[in-house]
Amino acid sequence: MPTITVNDLLGNRQEIEVSVGSSLMEALRDANFEDVLALCGGSLSCATCHVHIDRAFVDKLPAQSQDERDLLELSDSVTAESRLSCQIPMTEELDQMTVSLVKVD
């Protein structure tokens, strides 16, 4: 089971185990990270699960869809490492990835 490190909005770091096949958003929600609102439940209709991904792992993720890019453009906190966590399926390849939560605008 992959383990990821999560940096929360207060600068705290926490390691969590994530089931392969679940989305990163589901893992963050299930680990009770309250800053991941995930208001649409992963249906790609909001950006309240916005996270920043460790640069070393960006190329290991599936390509962004146009819908994901459009939603991220609405955020003031968008960077090259920005992703919607609902669009990241967890795989063994993502073991040891670091994710930073983003304040929802």
Backbone as CSV, one residue per row, in Angstrom:
resi,resn,N_x,N_y,N_z,CA_x,CA_y,CA_z,C_x,C_y,C_z
1,MET,0.855,-1.179,0.000,0.000,0.000,0.000,0.898,1.239,0.000
2,PRO,0.696,2.152,-0.949,1.522,3.361,-0.998,1.319,4.242,0.231
3,THR,2.380,4.912,0.600,2.339,5.896,1.678,2.665,7.253,1.072
4,ILE,1.880,8.258,1.438,2.160,9.618,0.987,2.309,10.524,2.201
5,THR,3.022,11.609,2.003,3.170,12.628,3.040,2.303,13.808,2.648
6,VAL,1.521,14.286,3.611,0.610,15.398,3.364,1.047,16.590,4.212
7,ASN,1.263,17.720,3.561,1.539,18.983,4.244,0.223,19.737,4.331
8,ASP,-0.225,20.008,5.559,-1.495,20.719,5.689,-1.277,22.229,5.652
9,LEU,-2.336,22.981,5.804,-2.257,24.443,5.689,-1.520,25.099,6.845
10,LEU,-1.348,24.388,7.948,-0.627,24.922,9.103,0.841,24.533,9.094
11,GLY,1.259,23.808,8.063,2.652,23.391,7.960,2.947,22.057,8.626
12,ASN,1.919,21.390,9.124,2.105,20.074,9.723,2.252,19.035,8.625
13,ARG,3.045,17.998,8.902,3.251,16.902,7.958,2.692,15.628,8.571
14,GLN,1.996,14.867,7.751,1.435,13.605,8.222,1.560,12.567,7.119
15,GLU,1.992,11.380,7.477,2.041,10.279,6.518,0.749,9.488,6.609
16,ILE,0.215,9.128,5.444,-0.981,8.287,5.416,-0.771,7.172,4.397
17,GLU,-1.398,6.044,4.650,-1.404,4.950,3.695,-2.628,5.099,2.811
18,VAL,-2.445,4.776,1.533,-3.506,4.973,0.555,-3.719,3.675,-0.210
19,SER,-4.955,3.280,-0.352,-5.272,2.069,-1.111,-5.070,2.309,-2.601
20,VAL,-4.407,1.374,-3.251,-4.248,1.437,-4.702,-5.637,1.398,-5.327
21,GLY,-5.847,2.269,-6.307,-7.130,2.325,-6.998,-8.059,3.408,-6.491
22,SER,-7.855,3.859,-5.257,-8.677,4.965,-4.763,-8.105,6.265,-5.318
23,SER,-8.902,7.317,-5.287,-8.374,8.615,-5.726,-7.655,9.266,-4.544
24,LEU,-6.748,10.155,-4.866,-6.060,10.905,-3.823,-7.065,11.683,-2.992
25,MET,-8.093,12.241,-3.625,-9.128,12.981,-2.894,-9.812,12.098,-1.863
26,GLU,-10.160,10.876,-2.242,-10.801,9.960,-1.304,-9.881,9.658,-0.123
27,ALA,-8.607,9.476,-0.408,-7.647,9.189,0.659,-7.526,10.363,1.624
28,LEU,-7.478,11.574,1.095,-7.367,12.762,1.952,-8.638,12.954,2.770
29,ARG,-9.775,12.759,2.145,-11.055,12.866,2.851,-11.162,11.811,3.946
30,ASP,-10.803,10.559,3.622,-10.891,9.470,4.590,-9.924,9.642,5.755
31,ALA,-8.822,10.396,5.515,-7.854,10.680,6.577,-8.244,11.932,7.364
32,ASN,-9.429,12.461,7.083,-10.002,13.594,7.818,-9.238,14.907,7.664
33,PHE,-8.691,15.146,6.476,-8.099,16.454,6.207,-9.242,17.405,5.877
34,GLU,-9.620,18.220,6.834,-10.786,19.092,6.702,-10.609,20.175,5.648
35,ASP,-9.359,20.474,5.269,-9.125,21.512,4.267,-9.383,21.020,2.853
36,VAL,-9.616,19.731,2.686,-9.984,19.177,1.391,-11.504,19.053,1.392
37,LEU,-12.161,20.069,0.869,-13.617,20.105,0.933,-14.262,19.095,0.000
38,ALA,-13.719,18.939,-1.192,-14.233,17.972,-2.169,-15.753,18.063,-2.287
39,LEU,-16.236,19.268,-2.492,-17.675,19.523,-2.499,-18.434,18.741,-3.564
40,CYS,-17.809,18.481,-4.707,-18.517,17.760,-5.766,-18.348,16.246,-5.644
41,GLY,-17.601,15.803,-4.662,-17.434,14.366,-4.447,-16.604,13.674,-5.505
42,GLY,-15.850,14.422,-6.262,-14.986,13.825,-7.268,-15.576,13.793,-8.661
43,SER,-16.625,14.571,-8.901,-17.268,14.558,-10.220,-16.696,15.610,-11.176
44,LEU,-15.588,16.217,-10.818,-14.896,17.190,-11.663,-15.774,18.385,-12.014
45,SER,-16.419,18.934,-10.960,-17.236,20.121,-11.199,-16.929,21.240,-10.217
46,CYS,-15.851,21.104,-9.460,-15.386,22.179,-8.577,-13.868,22.059,-8.468
47,ALA,-13.250,22.888,-7.703,-11.799,22.789,-7.514,-11.464,22.772,-6.025
48,THR,-12.375,22.254,-5.212,-12.179,22.283,-3.763,-11.332,21.126,-3.246
49,CYS,-10.732,20.358,-4.167,-9.781,19.315,-3.764,-8.407,19.608,-4.366
50,HIS,-8.167,20.876,-4.693,-6.911,21.351,-5.288,-5.750,21.053,-4.341
51,VAL,-4.677,20.472,-4.885,-3.453,20.203,-4.130,-2.253,20.546,-5.006
52,HIS,-1.105,20.663,-4.360,0.164,20.793,-5.074,0.920,19.486,-4.894
53,ILE,1.416,18.937,-5.984,2.113,17.661,-6.011,3.619,17.899,-6.049
54,ASP,4.362,17.088,-5.320,5.823,17.121,-5.348,6.295,17.008,-6.800
55,ARG,7.172,17.921,-7.210,7.647,17.958,-8.602,8.179,16.619,-9.094
56,ALA,8.779,15.858,-8.215,9.358,14.570,-8.613,8.289,13.578,-9.073
57,PHE,7.027,13.850,-8.762,5.949,12.928,-9.092,5.004,13.451,-10.168
58,VAL,5.139,14.686,-10.570,4.207,15.282,-11.534,4.144,14.463,-12.822
59,ASP,5.287,14.003,-13.317,5.313,13.251,-14.570,4.797,11.818,-14.423
60,LYS,4.555,11.375,-13.198,4.026,10.032,-12.966,2.499,10.020,-12.921
61,LEU,1.907,11.191,-13.022,0.447,11.319,-12.952,-0.165,11.284,-14.343
62,PRO,-1.441,10.903,-14.425,-2.106,10.977,-15.725,-2.178,12.433,-16.191
63,ALA,-2.227,12.622,-17.486,-2.318,13.974,-18.039,-3.602,14.651,-17.565
64,GLN,-3.520,15.961,-17.416,-4.708,16.734,-17.044,-5.674,16.798,-18.216
65,SER,-6.937,16.689,-17.896,-7.960,16.904,-18.925,-8.171,18.411,-19.078
66,GLN,-8.812,18.803,-20.141,-9.134,20.215,-20.335,-10.059,20.708,-19.230
67,ASP,-11.005,19.878,-18.799,-11.907,20.262,-17.703,-11.136,20.540,-16.425
68,GLU,-10.146,19.708,-16.113,-9.348,19.940,-14.905,-8.562,21.242,-15.039
69,ARG,-7.941,21.472,-16.179,-7.197,22.723,-16.388,-8.112,23.936,-16.238
70,ASP,-9.320,23.852,-16.798,-10.267,24.965,-16.712,-10.632,25.267,-15.264
71,LEU,-10.874,24.239,-14.468,-11.228,24.454,-13.062,-10.050,25.018,-12.277
72,LEU,-8.855,24.527,-12.535,-7.685,25.027,-11.810,-7.396,26.488,-12.133
73,GLU,-7.714,26.924,-13.338,-7.485,28.319,-13.726,-8.266,29.299,-12.864
74,LEU,-9.300,28.827,-12.192,-10.113,29.687,-11.331,-9.445,29.966,-9.988
75,SER,-8.374,29.257,-9.690,-7.707,29.386,-8.400,-6.587,30.416,-8.440
76,ASP,-6.450,31.164,-7.356,-5.335,32.099,-7.218,-4.048,31.365,-6.856
77,SER,-4.157,30.110,-6.443,-3.016,29.341,-5.950,-2.494,28.335,-6.965
78,VAL,-2.858,28.487,-8.215,-2.448,27.512,-9.224,-0.957,27.643,-9.533
79,THR,-0.285,26.504,-9.629,1.130,26.436,-9.987,1.292,25.303,-11.007
80,ALA,2.502,25.102,-11.462,2.785,23.996,-12.375,2.538,22.648,-11.706
81,GLU,2.523,22.622,-10.382,2.324,21.382,-9.623,0.873,21.214,-9.173
82,SER,-0.016,22.078,-9.614,-1.421,22.018,-9.203,-2.147,20.865,-9.883
83,ARG,-2.927,20.160,-9.083,-3.809,19.111,-9.601,-5.059,19.066,-8.741
84,LEU,-6.122,18.527,-9.304,-7.314,18.218,-8.523,-7.124,16.795,-8.024
85,SER,-7.163,16.629,-6.721,-6.850,15.317,-6.145,-7.854,14.245,-6.555
86,CYS,-9.050,14.648,-6.964,-10.046,13.668,-7.424,-9.649,13.040,-8.751
87,GLN,-8.708,13.636,-9.446,-8.289,13.147,-10.758,-6.993,12.343,-10.711
88,ILE,-6.554,12.019,-9.491,-5.314,11.264,-9.339,-5.616,9.896,-8.752
89,PRO,-5.606,8.866,-9.589,-5.779,7.515,-9.058,-4.474,7.058,-8.410
90,MET,-4.578,6.501,-7.235,-3.379,6.078,-6.517,-2.847,4.768,-7.086
91,THR,-1.538,4.750,-7.282,-0.831,3.578,-7.785,0.399,3.352,-6.914
92,GLU,0.983,2.179,-7.042,2.225,1.884,-6.305,3.331,2.854,-6.706
93,GLU,3.305,3.318,-7.939,4.325,4.240,-8.442,4.332,5.569,-7.674
94,LEU,3.221,5.893,-7.016,3.126,7.160,-6.272,3.547,7.019,-4.809
95,ASP,4.048,5.849,-4.442,4.539,5.637,-3.079,5.609,6.674,-2.751
96,GLN,5.508,7.283,-1.586,6.435,8.300,-1.067,6.219,9.687,-1.676
97,MET,5.120,9.898,-2.378,4.794,11.210,-2.928,4.439,12.170,-1.786
98,THR,4.775,13.429,-1.976,4.384,14.472,-1.035,3.339,15.357,-1.701
99,VAL,2.295,15.652,-0.943,1.179,16.459,-1.406,1.002,17.631,-0.435
100,SER,0.847,18.812,-0.957,0.579,19.983,-0.111,-0.831,20.454,-0.367
101,LEU,-1.592,20.611,0.719,-2.962,21.097,0.601,-2.946,22.574,0.230
102,VAL,-3.986,23.014,-0.428,-4.085,24.389,-0.904,-5.332,25.022,-0.300
103,LYS,-5.190,26.253,0.166,-6.340,26.975,0.687,-7.315,27.241,-0.465
104,VAL,-8.543,26.845,-0.269,-9.571,27.051,-1.293,-9.958,28.520,-1.297
105,ASP,-9.939,29.117,-2.489,-10.243,30.544,-2.635,-11.707,30.810,-2.396
